[in-house]
Amino acid sequence: MKRKLLSVLLCTILIMGILPGIAGAEGKFIFFQRKAELNPVFDEIAKIYQEETGVEMEVWGDMGDGYINTLQAKLTSGFGPTIFTVRTGVETELLTQYLSDLSDHPVTALVLNDLELVGTQGNIVGIPYGMEGYGLLVNSEILDASSVVDYASFEKALQDAQAAGKIPFEASDKGFFMVGHILNVPFAMQENPLEFIAKLNKGEVKLSETPEFVEWAKYLEAIRTYGTNPLEVSYDDQIANFANGETAMINMGNWANVLFDEYGVAFDYPMIPMPVLGNNKISVGIPNFFAINTQSSPEEQAAAADFLTWLYTSETGKKCMVEMLKLIPTVEGVDPGELDPMSETVFAATQSGESLMWTYNHWPNNIVNNYIVPATQEFFMDENITGIQYLEMLDEAWAQANQAI
Amino acid sequence: MRHSPGKMQCQVPVGRNAGRNLLASIAPKRVKTKEIIKKGAIVLQSRLSKRATNNLWFVIFVVPTLAAFLFAVVVPFLIGIYYSFFSWDGIPLNPKTFVGVSNYTHLFSDARFLQAGGRTFVFTFFSVISINIVGLFFALLVTSKLRTRNLARGIFFAPHMLGGLLLGYIWKFVFSNVFKNLGATLGMEHIFFNWLINKEYALAALVVVNTWKMAGYIMIIYIAGLESIPGDVMEAASVDGANYFQRLRNITFPLLMPSFTIALFLSLSNSFKIYDTNLSLTGGGPANATELFAMNIFSEIFKSNNYGYGQAKAIVFFVLVACITVLQTSITKKREVEM
């Protein structure tokens, strides 16, 4: 009898758990974005939004399988989020059927410098969310950032740092922190980067024969000679060593500011361009765009569109954007407020237009982790591989990535 | 126990209707035919319903498992075969293009896939050997007269409880920090260095961790086998003057063949299909030196979005694993002996 009671009880609990899922509240939408560290903040924002408008916003956390994998699984199963974030290039092409046309959305007209996401049909499908930039961060207590202007001075700086008993340069083991970010520099320096990538995909140009890349490879050789082996350094170590003043130079972006704040970094660390062939621009881009799912119900889509309008144009929304999410504004009419030094550099670069674009979203799908990283690991493990040989390996990586079905 | 309704009254009844039949047997001897038929019907009915209940239980236990197997394994497998003939990125709204067997033919020119395959064979070979040697050694140890044998069993089995993903991260720390410091302290840098950043040693590291994880599990199987060997055979052998190693070779091992079959099968198929430890320990690096089959397939499907091609790889992978394990089972089965 007792057992029967227990099973009845369990069944009731189970059914009660399922019911709200089936019922589905009206005027509600689901929100899912890439940056895991911002999820608690979006939970707060959801509360504020519900208080102001009465509309419920369900924020999905990272489900532990990587954002894009989870998103893809959810979208393809037909239970996708209403608002999600997407990147330019390959990701936009892949998910193009799910991206609503936002050309008439009120926020689209306010977007600065044509930063909005253009879909495969040439229409606007995404609203930029946050701006990020990166370059070389120099510990000004060890080195003088303004002295690093070309290859010779870069190498000299590494030697000076070594003589001072510091780690001259440190990268870390994950794809973009090892090579992806800095490899963007010579790509973005091309006159027409996207055209260059298209030619490279067809095998019409070679990295090993392009002057920007040849010069860039010299920097990588110097990093291998003087810096630590990135295979042995985790992202956390990289940040910690720099924040503790043990590293003279790292390549990093303004997203790390939160972490540096936690360490209470006391010294100045200006962000400077990687001076390949006199390059004087840092790389700035929009990591994510808000998109609205075409497969959601019209009510949900409308609710989602209203939320984006609220977030970008209402006073409360703008406050959430700048003060809570600490994002660099991407639309008109939002006062950036007091930015941290790195973000200020990034914001100034976009204001003046003196910045390099992010090209890696246009590289072949998954090429960084699948092909470039293995080649780079090889390069860092074997001192005998020259910069040119490394570039030839990258050319080979490109060929392989394009040869795959 | 079989009994006809007529005989029932004169023997001591047993079974479900024992009470009623007992009453009947001590009742007046004059039993009407009608009653006998009635009683017979009751017995028949109870038997029938017993069979029916049994069937019901059978259904209750089997159907959920069968359904789960059908919907989670068989159906996706068949759909997978279907998709392997298409070029598709895995997004339902995007077009699927029928490409026939070109996914399969492309496989044989995919150097990276073939390399991952070769590596998987090497890895599996060494893994199976080391897992079974260590597992058997553990089993012999904890079935001996060791005083702490129960504790030892627990300790040896513990790594298996942790799961491959976690073990991978733990060992990543061991290799990259402990090994490095150990090497520096002991002055044995040629043995104790960060194995994970050396192409050959990284695969060896994977074998070590896989052994660490699987040996305890395999140990359990060997323990079961060892404990089912009758004591009198061993005793007779010792009386005949056989020493420990002679008994091991001539009695224990032949009688342990069924355990070998299972242990080899499990270690072989598990090593072949390894993904979790591979992901957390090396992530396929350095420079792809430890990318195994499962990882290659996973990244093809979920990272590079080549769903159809990845499916074709997975089917080939399945056929390979199936062939090898069937071959292994049939070989070791032949060597099993009956008592």
XYZ file of C-alpha atoms in Angstrom:
744
model
C 0.000 0.000 0.000
C 2.771 2.306 0.999
C 4.581 1.532 -2.222
C 1.500 2.208 -4.268
C 1.077 5.545 -2.563
C 4.679 6.374 -3.288
C 4.358 5.539 -6.961
C 1.191 7.581 -7.281
C 2.984 10.460 -5.628
C 5.977 10.126 -7.954
C 3.754 10.031 -11.013
C 1.955 13.160 -9.890
C 5.229 14.976 -9.414
C 6.413 13.878 -12.832
C 3.249 14.973 -14.558
C 3.264 18.264 -12.733
C 6.786 18.770 -13.950
C 5.786 18.175 -17.546
C 2.580 20.188 -17.606
C 3.950 23.739 -17.569
C 6.221 22.706 -20.420
C 3.231 21.731 -22.516
C 1.018 24.584 -21.490
C 3.464 27.344 -22.486
C 2.717 30.807 -21.161
C 1.485 33.463 -23.540
C 3.526 36.580 -24.236
C 6.660 34.706 -23.396
C 9.831 34.131 -25.336
C 13.063 32.213 -24.929
C 16.433 33.882 -24.926
C 19.722 32.094 -25.541
C 23.064 33.806 -26.022
C 26.654 32.708 -26.376
C 28.560 34.394 -23.574
C 28.127 32.099 -20.593
C 29.522 34.648 -18.127
C 26.707 37.065 -19.018
C 23.882 34.621 -18.317
C 23.434 35.625 -14.650
C 23.227 39.255 -15.808
C 20.577 38.383 -18.377
C 18.633 36.606 -15.645
C 18.574 39.926 -13.783
C 17.594 41.798 -16.913
C 14.749 39.329 -17.483
C 13.395 40.213 -14.041
C 13.636 43.935 -14.731
C 11.953 43.483 -18.105
C 9.087 41.487 -16.646
C 8.556 44.123 -13.967
C 8.379 46.870 -16.580
C 6.377 45.156 -19.280
C 4.870 42.006 -17.783
C 6.378 39.891 -20.528
C 8.177 36.789 -19.374
C 11.613 36.096 -20.775
C 13.153 32.700 -20.231
C 16.949 32.757 -20.248
C 18.646 29.493 -21.145
C 21.984 28.787 -19.550
C 24.848 27.012 -21.226
C 23.957 23.345 -21.375
C 27.536 22.248 -21.267
C 27.907 21.179 -24.860
C 29.221 24.410 -26.279
C 26.871 27.142 -27.412
C 26.705 26.430 -31.116
C 26.174 22.691 -30.667
C 23.340 23.265 -28.210
C 21.786 25.929 -30.405
C 21.954 23.724 -33.460
C 20.434 20.770 -31.615
C 17.609 22.905 -30.239
C 16.874 24.609 -33.544
C 16.853 21.391 -35.503
C 14.587 19.640 -32.999
C 12.024 22.416 -33.505
C 12.214 23.699 -29.939
C 14.671 26.490 -30.561
C 14.974 29.735 -28.643
C 13.170 32.833 -29.937
C 16.201 35.115 -29.646
C 19.626 33.646 -30.156
C 23.062 34.953 -31.032
C 24.922 34.186 -34.207
C 28.297 35.065 -35.750
C 29.065 36.425 -39.165
C 30.304 34.260 -41.993
C 29.974 30.520 -41.868
C 27.524 30.449 -38.975
C 25.178 32.889 -40.671
C 25.258 30.823 -43.852
C 24.550 27.637 -41.953
C 21.608 28.986 -39.983
C 20.312 31.299 -42.690
C 16.859 29.633 -42.772
C 16.367 30.468 -39.106
C 17.279 34.156 -39.303
C 14.315 36.528 -39.484
C 14.561 39.603 -41.676
C 15.229 42.490 -39.309
C 15.510 45.207 -41.977
C 12.434 46.966 -40.589
C 13.291 46.511 -36.946
C 13.521 49.931 -35.200
C 16.994 49.221 -33.803
C 18.462 48.444 -37.222
C 18.254 52.103 -38.244
C 20.312 53.106 -35.203
C 23.238 50.740 -35.695
C 26.593 52.516 -35.997
C 28.993 52.216 -38.951
C 27.036 49.526 -40.846
C 27.814 47.036 -38.113
C 24.581 45.077 -38.580
C 24.652 41.481 -39.773
C 23.880 41.016 -43.450
C 22.354 37.682 -44.376
C 22.896 35.542 -47.438
C 20.023 37.283 -49.251
C 21.551 40.700 -48.644
C 18.967 41.638 -46.022
C 19.676 42.529 -42.415
C 19.314 39.557 -40.106
C 21.218 40.429 -36.952
C 21.652 43.270 -34.490
C 25.196 43.762 -33.192
C 25.589 43.044 -29.540
C 28.735 44.265 -27.828
C 31.920 45.206 -29.563
C 35.254 43.668 -28.861
C 38.790 44.344 -29.867
C 42.197 42.984 -29.196
C 45.846 43.726 -29.668
C 49.101 43.318 -27.808
C 48.796 44.180 -24.128
C 52.053 45.524 -22.757
C 52.898 45.652 -19.074
C 54.167 49.220 -18.902
C 56.231 48.492 -15.803
C 58.385 46.118 -17.823
C 58.331 47.619 -21.306
C 57.569 50.897 -22.981
C 54.604 50.193 -25.239
C 55.310 53.118 -27.556
C 58.720 51.682 -28.438
C 57.199 48.630 -30.173
C 56.697 49.817 -33.746
C 58.256 47.201 -36.033
C 59.822 43.769 -36.019
C 63.218 44.919 -34.735
C 61.719 46.806 -31.807
C 59.346 43.902 -31.091
C 62.267 41.504 -30.846
C 64.244 44.012 -28.808
C 61.323 44.299 -26.387
C 61.211 40.507 -25.987
C 64.963 40.456 -25.289
C 64.648 43.273 -22.757
C 61.843 41.468 -20.958
C 63.902 38.294 -20.857
C 66.865 40.190 -19.466
C 64.553 41.577 -16.788
C 63.701 38.005 -15.750
C 60.129 38.161 -16.983
C 58.185 35.992 -19.408
C 58.588 37.993 -22.646
C 55.437 36.727 -24.389
C 52.749 34.224 -23.564
C 49.960 32.651 -25.587
C 47.735 29.824 -24.357
C 46.568 26.449 -25.540
C 43.079 27.110 -26.944
C 42.689 27.738 -30.656
C 42.096 31.462 -30.832
C 44.379 32.334 -27.961
C 47.184 30.297 -29.466
C 47.035 31.596 -33.004
C 43.549 32.459 -34.306
C 43.489 36.035 -33.093
C 46.965 37.043 -34.185
C 46.624 35.259 -37.507
C 43.776 37.636 -38.231
C 46.226 40.554 -38.497
C 47.865 39.703 -41.848
C 44.494 38.658 -43.262
C 42.793 41.888 -42.298
C 45.755 43.871 -43.646
C 44.986 42.677 -47.181
C 43.389 45.263 -49.394
C 40.224 43.235 -49.712
C 40.325 40.547 -47.034
C 37.216 38.657 -48.116
C 38.367 38.489 -51.710
C 41.768 37.331 -50.516
C 40.135 34.518 -48.498
C 38.077 33.492 -51.520
C 41.244 33.306 -53.643
C 43.032 31.389 -50.906
C 40.173 28.886 -50.756
C 40.577 28.323 -54.482
C 44.339 27.958 -54.092
C 45.044 31.018 -56.264
C 47.182 32.712 -53.627
C 49.566 31.271 -51.082
C 50.203 32.538 -47.564
C 53.860 31.615 -47.919
C 54.141 34.027 -50.859
C 52.216 36.950 -49.375
C 54.491 39.596 -47.788
C 52.261 40.354 -44.770
C 52.239 36.700 -43.816
C 55.958 36.230 -44.371
C 56.632 39.142 -42.040
C 54.033 37.851 -39.557
C 55.740 34.465 -39.449
C 58.929 36.204 -38.267
C 56.973 37.471 -35.270
C 55.809 33.952 -34.567
C 59.385 32.676 -34.719
C 60.376 35.334 -32.195
C 57.445 34.351 -29.972
C 58.586 30.726 -30.122
C 62.183 31.676 -29.320
C 61.496 33.999 -26.414
C 58.030 33.110 -25.165
C 56.674 30.143 -23.244
C 55.322 27.096 -25.068
C 51.607 27.834 -25.524
C 50.772 24.118 -25.401
C 51.631 24.166 -21.723
C 49.760 27.329 -20.795
C 46.046 27.442 -20.059
C 43.955 30.555 -20.605
C 43.706 30.962 -16.823
C 47.500 30.780 -16.472
C 47.962 33.266 -19.274
C 45.646 35.768 -17.604
C 47.046 35.124 -14.114
C 50.687 35.491 -15.155
C 50.015 38.760 -16.911
C 47.840 40.114 -14.112
C 50.512 39.223 -11.557
C 53.101 41.157 -13.537
C 55.146 38.130 -14.583
C 54.512 38.491 -18.300
C 55.648 41.435 -20.391
C 53.302 40.984 -23.362
C 50.212 38.999 -24.303
C 47.750 39.193 -27.134
C 44.383 39.785 -25.512
C 41.163 41.706 -25.813
C 38.871 43.839 -23.706
C 36.788 40.812 -22.629
C 39.605 39.979 -20.206
C 39.011 43.191 -18.332
C 36.598 41.547 -15.901
C 39.302 39.052 -15.012
C 41.999 41.708 -14.612
C 39.651 43.585 -12.296
C 39.347 40.477 -10.159
C 43.109 40.348 -9.832
C 43.240 44.049 -9.034
C 45.920 44.829 -11.614
C 47.833 47.912 -10.461
C 49.969 48.674 -13.530
C 48.975 50.201 -16.860
C 48.639 47.853 -19.770
C 48.058 49.749 -23.006
C 46.718 47.843 -25.993
C 48.900 48.280 -29.070
C 48.657 46.927 -32.622
C 50.819 44.035 -33.717
C 53.201 46.094 -35.858
C 53.441 43.686 -38.819
C 54.824 45.722 -41.772
C 53.992 48.934 -39.948
C 50.447 47.951 -39.045
C 49.020 50.523 -36.634
C 45.501 49.185 -36.134
C 44.028 46.855 -33.586
C 41.451 44.226 -34.563
C 37.897 45.173 -33.727
C 34.721 43.308 -34.446
C 31.296 42.252 -33.330
C 31.508 38.809 -31.787
C 27.766 38.137 -31.730
C 24.557 39.334 -33.290
C 21.041 38.984 -31.935
C 18.798 37.108 -34.313
C 15.136 36.126 -34.130
C 14.113 32.579 -34.933
C 11.886 32.285 -38.009
C 10.460 29.038 -36.658
C 9.053 30.557 -33.455
C 5.387 31.476 -33.314
C 4.492 34.997 -34.572
C 3.569 36.045 -31.006
C 6.940 34.930 -29.708
C 8.724 36.669 -32.546
C 6.845 39.882 -31.814
C 7.654 39.624 -28.103
C 11.310 39.055 -28.956
C 11.412 42.033 -31.310
C 9.880 44.217 -28.588
C 12.525 43.102 -26.133
C 15.351 44.084 -28.501
C 13.767 47.483 -29.019
C 13.500 47.900 -25.268
C 17.098 46.805 -24.654
C 18.579 49.204 -27.220
C 16.316 52.261 -26.940
C 14.632 52.499 -23.525
C 16.463 54.233 -20.678
C 16.380 51.103 -18.524
C 17.493 48.941 -21.403
C 20.453 51.173 -22.221
C 21.419 51.167 -18.573
C 21.357 47.367 -18.554
C 23.526 47.355 -21.665
C 26.193 49.717 -20.409
C 26.210 49.268 -16.652
C 25.196 45.662 -16.148
C 26.493 43.941 -19.276
C 29.387 46.421 -19.607
C 29.163 46.285 -23.392
C 30.616 48.832 -25.754
C 27.594 50.389 -27.470
C 26.939 49.545 -31.103
C 23.970 51.825 -31.722
C 23.369 55.560 -31.763
C 22.011 57.268 -28.704
C 23.737 55.105 -26.144
C 26.287 56.871 -23.977
C 29.195 54.484 -23.427
C 29.637 55.891 -19.947
C 32.898 55.227 -18.208
C 34.763 52.546 -20.118
C 37.783 50.642 -18.866
C 41.048 51.578 -20.646
C 41.000 48.600 -23.013
C 37.390 49.147 -24.032
C 38.153 52.830 -24.497
C 40.932 51.987 -26.948
C 38.559 49.697 -28.811
C 35.732 52.242 -28.865
C 38.085 54.990 -30.035
C 39.334 52.749 -32.831
C 35.829 52.237 -34.200
C 34.995 55.917 -33.860
C 38.005 56.848 -35.968
C 37.605 53.857 -38.277
C 41.234 52.906 -37.667
C 40.681 49.225 -37.056
C 41.209 45.849 -38.667
C 38.185 43.681 -39.367
C 37.747 40.196 -37.960
C 38.214 37.821 -40.826
C 38.153 34.417 -39.124
C 34.397 34.026 -39.279
C 34.865 33.922 -43.032
C 37.547 31.253 -42.945
C 36.427 27.722 -43.785
C 34.253 26.131 -41.125
C 36.159 24.950 -38.049
C 39.532 25.476 -39.737
C 41.132 26.998 -36.630
C 40.642 24.054 -34.309
C 40.709 21.343 -36.914
C 43.633 22.366 -39.100
C 45.428 25.529 -37.981
C 45.957 24.548 -34.351
C 47.574 21.177 -35.137
C 49.978 22.887 -37.553
C 50.751 25.578 -34.995
C 51.326 23.016 -32.251
C 53.792 21.333 -34.558
C 55.523 24.650 -35.139
C 55.806 25.384 -31.418
C 57.033 21.870 -30.592
C 59.745 21.764 -33.231
C 62.334 24.536 -33.281
C 63.540 23.392 -36.692
C 60.388 24.436 -38.504
C 60.992 27.847 -40.039
C 58.371 30.544 -40.390
C 58.095 29.904 -44.118
C 57.663 26.175 -43.578
C 54.972 26.983 -41.049
C 53.182 29.153 -43.621
C 53.392 26.281 -46.085
C 51.764 24.092 -43.442
C 48.988 26.665 -43.136
C 48.569 26.659 -46.921
C 48.238 22.896 -46.691
C 45.711 23.313 -43.852
C 43.659 25.570 -46.103
C 43.777 23.069 -48.912
C 42.649 20.274 -46.607
C 39.854 22.301 -45.054
C 38.496 23.078 -48.514
C 38.986 19.589 -49.790
C 36.733 18.167 -47.085
C 33.236 17.494 -48.378
C 4.350 -31.201 -10.151
C 1.737 -32.665 -12.382
C -1.530 -34.053 -11.055
C -4.845 -34.928 -12.570
C -7.998 -33.643 -10.920
C -9.092 -37.162 -10.039
C -6.008 -37.983 -8.005
C -6.042 -34.736 -6.203
C -8.142 -35.695 -3.228
C -5.938 -38.539 -2.098
C -2.585 -36.832 -1.973
C -1.276 -33.991 0.099
C -1.845 -30.936 -2.003
C 0.752 -28.299 -2.561
C 0.842 -25.029 -4.379
C -1.440 -22.078 -4.529
C -4.650 -23.870 -3.771
C -3.107 -25.911 -1.005
C -5.525 -24.681 1.617
C -8.617 -25.360 -0.375
C -7.385 -28.729 -1.595
C -6.427 -29.723 1.918
C -9.961 -28.991 3.003
C -11.225 -31.072 0.128
C -8.996 -33.968 1.018
C -10.214 -34.185 4.613
C -13.829 -33.676 3.538
C -16.147 -36.708 3.214
C -14.884 -39.142 0.623
C -18.057 -39.018 -1.374
C -17.184 -36.452 -3.970
C -19.558 -35.650 -6.742
C -18.309 -35.677 -10.306
C -19.575 -32.158 -10.737
C -17.351 -30.928 -7.973
C -14.373 -32.699 -9.395
C -14.878 -30.978 -12.709
C -15.270 -27.677 -10.911
C -12.079 -28.178 -8.999
C -10.298 -29.183 -12.157
C -11.452 -26.008 -13.777
C -10.117 -23.984 -10.892
C -6.710 -25.610 -11.129
C -6.653 -25.157 -14.881
C -7.721 -21.574 -14.563
C -5.098 -20.780 -11.979
C -2.466 -22.343 -14.198
C -3.594 -20.459 -17.214
C -3.709 -17.213 -15.374
C -0.264 -17.973 -14.000
C 1.027 -18.270 -17.513
C -0.815 -15.123 -18.452
C 0.649 -13.250 -15.501
C 4.084 -14.491 -16.406
C 3.600 -13.237 -19.905
C 2.425 -9.933 -18.571
C 5.512 -9.596 -16.420
C 7.655 -10.555 -19.367
C 6.047 -7.811 -21.422
C 6.374 -5.256 -18.637
C 10.069 -5.907 -18.265
C 11.019 -6.324 -21.880
C 8.964 -3.754 -23.744
C 10.450 -0.584 -22.197
C 13.994 -1.842 -22.751
C 13.158 -3.035 -26.212
C 11.483 0.257 -27.048
C 14.440 2.203 -25.724
C 16.823 0.051 -27.730
C 14.661 0.356 -30.805
C 14.203 4.117 -30.653
C 17.604 5.076 -29.282
C 19.771 2.608 -31.207
C 18.118 0.762 -34.075
C 16.050 3.551 -35.608
C 18.786 6.220 -35.457
C 21.195 3.657 -36.835
C 18.984 3.003 -39.835
C 18.389 6.722 -40.350
C 22.140 7.162 -40.079
C 22.706 4.718 -42.911
C 20.198 6.667 -44.980
C 21.897 10.005 -44.297
C 25.308 8.618 -45.170
C 24.315 8.788 -48.841
C 23.664 12.517 -48.686
C 25.713 15.663 -48.580
C 24.066 17.591 -45.796
C 25.054 20.016 -43.025
C 22.654 18.647 -40.405
C 20.213 21.556 -40.515
C 16.720 20.260 -41.409
C 15.784 23.399 -43.324
C 18.893 23.228 -45.479
C 18.990 21.068 -48.618
C 20.126 17.456 -48.630
C 21.840 16.397 -51.832
C 21.919 12.735 -52.755
C 25.495 11.797 -53.555
C 25.289 8.003 -53.667
C 28.331 6.237 -52.309
C 30.704 9.135 -52.878
C 30.864 9.752 -49.114
C 32.192 6.226 -48.742
C 34.659 6.421 -51.594
C 35.938 9.749 -50.310
C 36.801 8.071 -47.020
C 39.646 6.127 -48.552
C 41.406 9.251 -49.720
C 40.870 11.070 -46.426
C 44.381 10.844 -45.004
C 43.357 12.274 -41.690
C 40.615 9.719 -41.168
C 42.906 6.861 -42.148
C 45.607 8.134 -39.807
C 43.098 8.388 -36.984
C 42.107 4.811 -37.775
C 45.670 3.487 -37.689
C 46.262 5.313 -34.439
C 43.110 3.819 -32.962
C 44.371 0.329 -33.768
C 47.710 1.038 -32.101
C 45.988 2.553 -29.105
C 43.533 -0.340 -28.790
C 46.269 -2.947 -29.130
C 48.332 -1.548 -26.280
C 45.271 -0.675 -24.204
C 43.798 -4.171 -24.357
C 47.097 -5.744 -23.388
C 47.794 -3.417 -20.500
C 44.202 -3.347 -19.215
C 44.003 -7.126 -19.094
C 47.423 -7.664 -17.583
C 46.808 -5.081 -14.878
C 43.199 -6.190 -14.333
C 44.178 -9.858 -14.018
C 47.017 -8.966 -11.693
C 44.633 -6.969 -9.494
C 42.140 -9.848 -9.504
C 44.781 -12.393 -8.492
C 45.953 -10.029 -5.792
C 42.532 -9.422 -4.244
C 41.488 -13.089 -4.368
C 44.660 -14.121 -2.551
C 44.933 -14.209 1.215
C 45.622 -10.495 1.329
C 44.250 -9.015 4.555
C 43.118 -5.752 3.015
C 41.584 -7.386 -0.044
C 38.153 -5.807 0.315
C 39.652 -2.364 0.679
C 41.948 -3.061 -2.257
C 38.993 -4.081 -4.421
C 37.331 -0.794 -3.638
C 40.426 1.214 -4.376
C 41.151 -0.541 -7.659
C 37.578 -0.115 -8.807
C 37.291 3.524 -7.779
C 38.808 5.079 -10.957
C 36.087 3.456 -13.016
C 33.450 5.222 -10.952
C 34.942 8.613 -11.763
C 34.234 8.466 -15.453
C 36.556 9.089 -18.344
C 36.013 12.811 -18.702
C 36.999 13.601 -15.144
C 39.888 11.144 -15.181
C 41.197 12.851 -18.271
C 41.262 16.228 -16.548
C 42.876 14.775 -13.419
C 45.597 13.106 -15.443
C 46.115 16.197 -17.525
C 47.131 17.875 -14.302
C 49.282 14.890 -13.319
C 51.172 14.920 -16.605
C 51.559 18.649 -16.999
C 52.364 19.539 -13.369
C 53.241 16.505 -11.251
C 55.349 14.783 -13.892
C 57.220 17.957 -14.679
C 58.050 18.676 -11.051
C 58.881 15.047 -10.383
C 61.313 15.072 -13.286
C 62.953 18.241 -12.081
C 63.244 16.970 -8.502
C 64.493 13.502 -9.305
C 66.652 14.615 -12.191
C 64.881 12.121 -14.484
C 63.606 14.553 -17.064
C 63.849 11.975 -19.823
C 61.048 9.934 -18.188
C 59.117 12.459 -16.179
C 58.238 15.366 -18.429
C 54.946 16.615 -19.788
C 53.968 13.620 -21.910
C 51.053 15.489 -23.382
C 53.192 17.792 -25.499
C 55.164 15.012 -27.133
C 53.558 13.316 -30.107
C 54.502 9.717 -29.255
C 54.211 9.978 -25.516
C 50.774 11.615 -25.684
C 49.306 8.417 -27.120
C 51.109 6.425 -24.439
C 49.609 8.764 -21.853
C 46.186 7.959 -23.243
C 46.901 4.237 -22.879
C 48.001 4.782 -19.274
C 44.862 6.685 -18.368
C 42.588 4.233 -20.154
C 44.249 1.368 -18.295
C 43.809 3.238 -15.055
C 40.129 3.594 -15.784
C 39.317 0.149 -17.177
C 41.579 -2.182 -15.163
C 39.393 -2.026 -12.051
C 36.318 -2.920 -14.044
C 37.992 -5.818 -15.805
C 39.282 -6.917 -12.396
C 35.686 -7.519 -11.250
C 35.104 -9.869 -14.171
C 38.263 -11.802 -13.428
C 37.364 -12.005 -9.732
C 34.025 -13.583 -10.630
C 35.833 -16.061 -12.854
C 38.487 -16.875 -10.286
C 35.969 -17.428 -7.528
C 33.957 -19.848 -9.619
C 36.954 -22.163 -9.978
C 36.258 -25.040 -7.600
C 38.635 -25.287 -4.675
C 39.005 -29.057 -4.911
C 40.672 -28.872 -8.309
C 43.243 -26.458 -6.981
C 43.690 -28.552 -3.880
C 44.185 -31.716 -5.914
C 46.763 -29.911 -7.997
C 48.696 -28.765 -4.951
C 48.563 -32.265 -3.510
C 50.024 -33.478 -6.776
C 52.868 -31.070 -6.199
C 52.048 -28.286 -8.679
C 53.497 -24.925 -7.633
C 51.676 -21.612 -7.897
C 52.693 -20.838 -11.444
C 51.987 -24.344 -12.679
C 48.506 -24.161 -11.174
C 48.041 -20.741 -12.728
C 49.072 -21.930 -16.172
C 47.434 -25.327 -16.249
C 44.298 -24.837 -14.187
C 43.410 -21.211 -13.544
C 43.957 -19.833 -17.041
C 42.103 -22.555 -18.959
C 39.183 -22.360 -16.546
C 39.266 -18.567 -16.804
C 38.734 -18.589 -20.575
C 35.079 -17.456 -20.378
C 36.222 -14.466 -18.340
C 38.932 -13.763 -20.901
C 36.283 -13.723 -23.601
C 34.224 -11.130 -21.788
C 37.141 -9.080 -20.526
C 38.781 -8.933 -23.944
C 35.506 -8.052 -25.596
C 34.791 -5.236 -23.180
C 38.276 -3.773 -23.191
C 38.533 -4.091 -26.957
C 35.250 -2.431 -27.799
C 35.615 0.231 -25.112
C 39.130 1.162 -26.173
C 38.105 1.276 -29.788
C 35.217 3.602 -29.090
C 37.003 5.842 -26.588
C 36.055 9.502 -26.776
C 35.648 11.103 -23.332
C 39.186 10.571 -22.070
C 40.558 11.458 -25.469
C 38.703 14.752 -25.345
C 39.624 15.787 -21.821
C 43.203 14.517 -21.710
C 44.652 15.568 -25.056
C 41.804 16.961 -27.123
C 43.382 15.154 -30.069
C 46.616 17.105 -29.772
C 49.446 17.781 -29.926
C 49.353 18.314 -33.674
C 46.616 15.669 -34.125
C 48.869 12.964 -32.732
C 46.127 11.519 -30.546
C 43.001 12.087 -32.613
C 41.187 8.731 -32.535
C 38.257 7.418 -34.581
C 35.417 8.654 -32.410
C 36.872 12.125 -32.101
C 37.475 12.390 -35.833
C 33.850 11.427 -36.496
C 32.477 13.753 -33.838
C 34.347 16.764 -35.142
C 33.378 15.932 -38.723
C 29.702 15.934 -37.823
C 29.363 18.506 -35.076
C 32.288 20.855 -35.642
C 32.658 20.845 -39.403
C 28.939 20.224 -40.021
C 29.521 17.518 -42.606
C 26.669 15.396 -41.411
C 26.404 12.947 -44.283
C 30.126 12.376 -44.588
C 30.495 11.980 -40.831
C 27.679 9.432 -40.879
C 29.479 7.438 -43.537
C 32.559 7.436 -41.314
C 30.448 6.280 -38.385
C 28.985 3.390 -40.370
C 32.439 2.239 -41.446
C 33.547 2.569 -37.853
C 30.618 0.424 -36.713
C 31.391 -2.297 -39.220
C 35.035 -2.326 -38.139
C 34.243 -2.583 -34.434
C 31.632 -5.261 -35.090
C 33.993 -7.371 -37.221
C 36.863 -7.145 -34.796
C 34.831 -7.969 -31.718
C 33.023 -10.859 -33.443
C 36.377 -12.222 -34.560
C 37.795 -11.884 -31.077
C 34.790 -13.521 -29.403
C 34.788 -16.454 -31.785
C 38.504 -17.033 -31.297
C 38.423 -16.895 -27.520
C 35.171 -18.890 -27.367
C 36.914 -21.783 -29.083
C 39.454 -21.893 -26.315
C 36.919 -22.081 -23.536
C 36.878 -25.420 -21.730
C 34.014 -27.152 -19.980
C 34.455 -28.569 -16.531
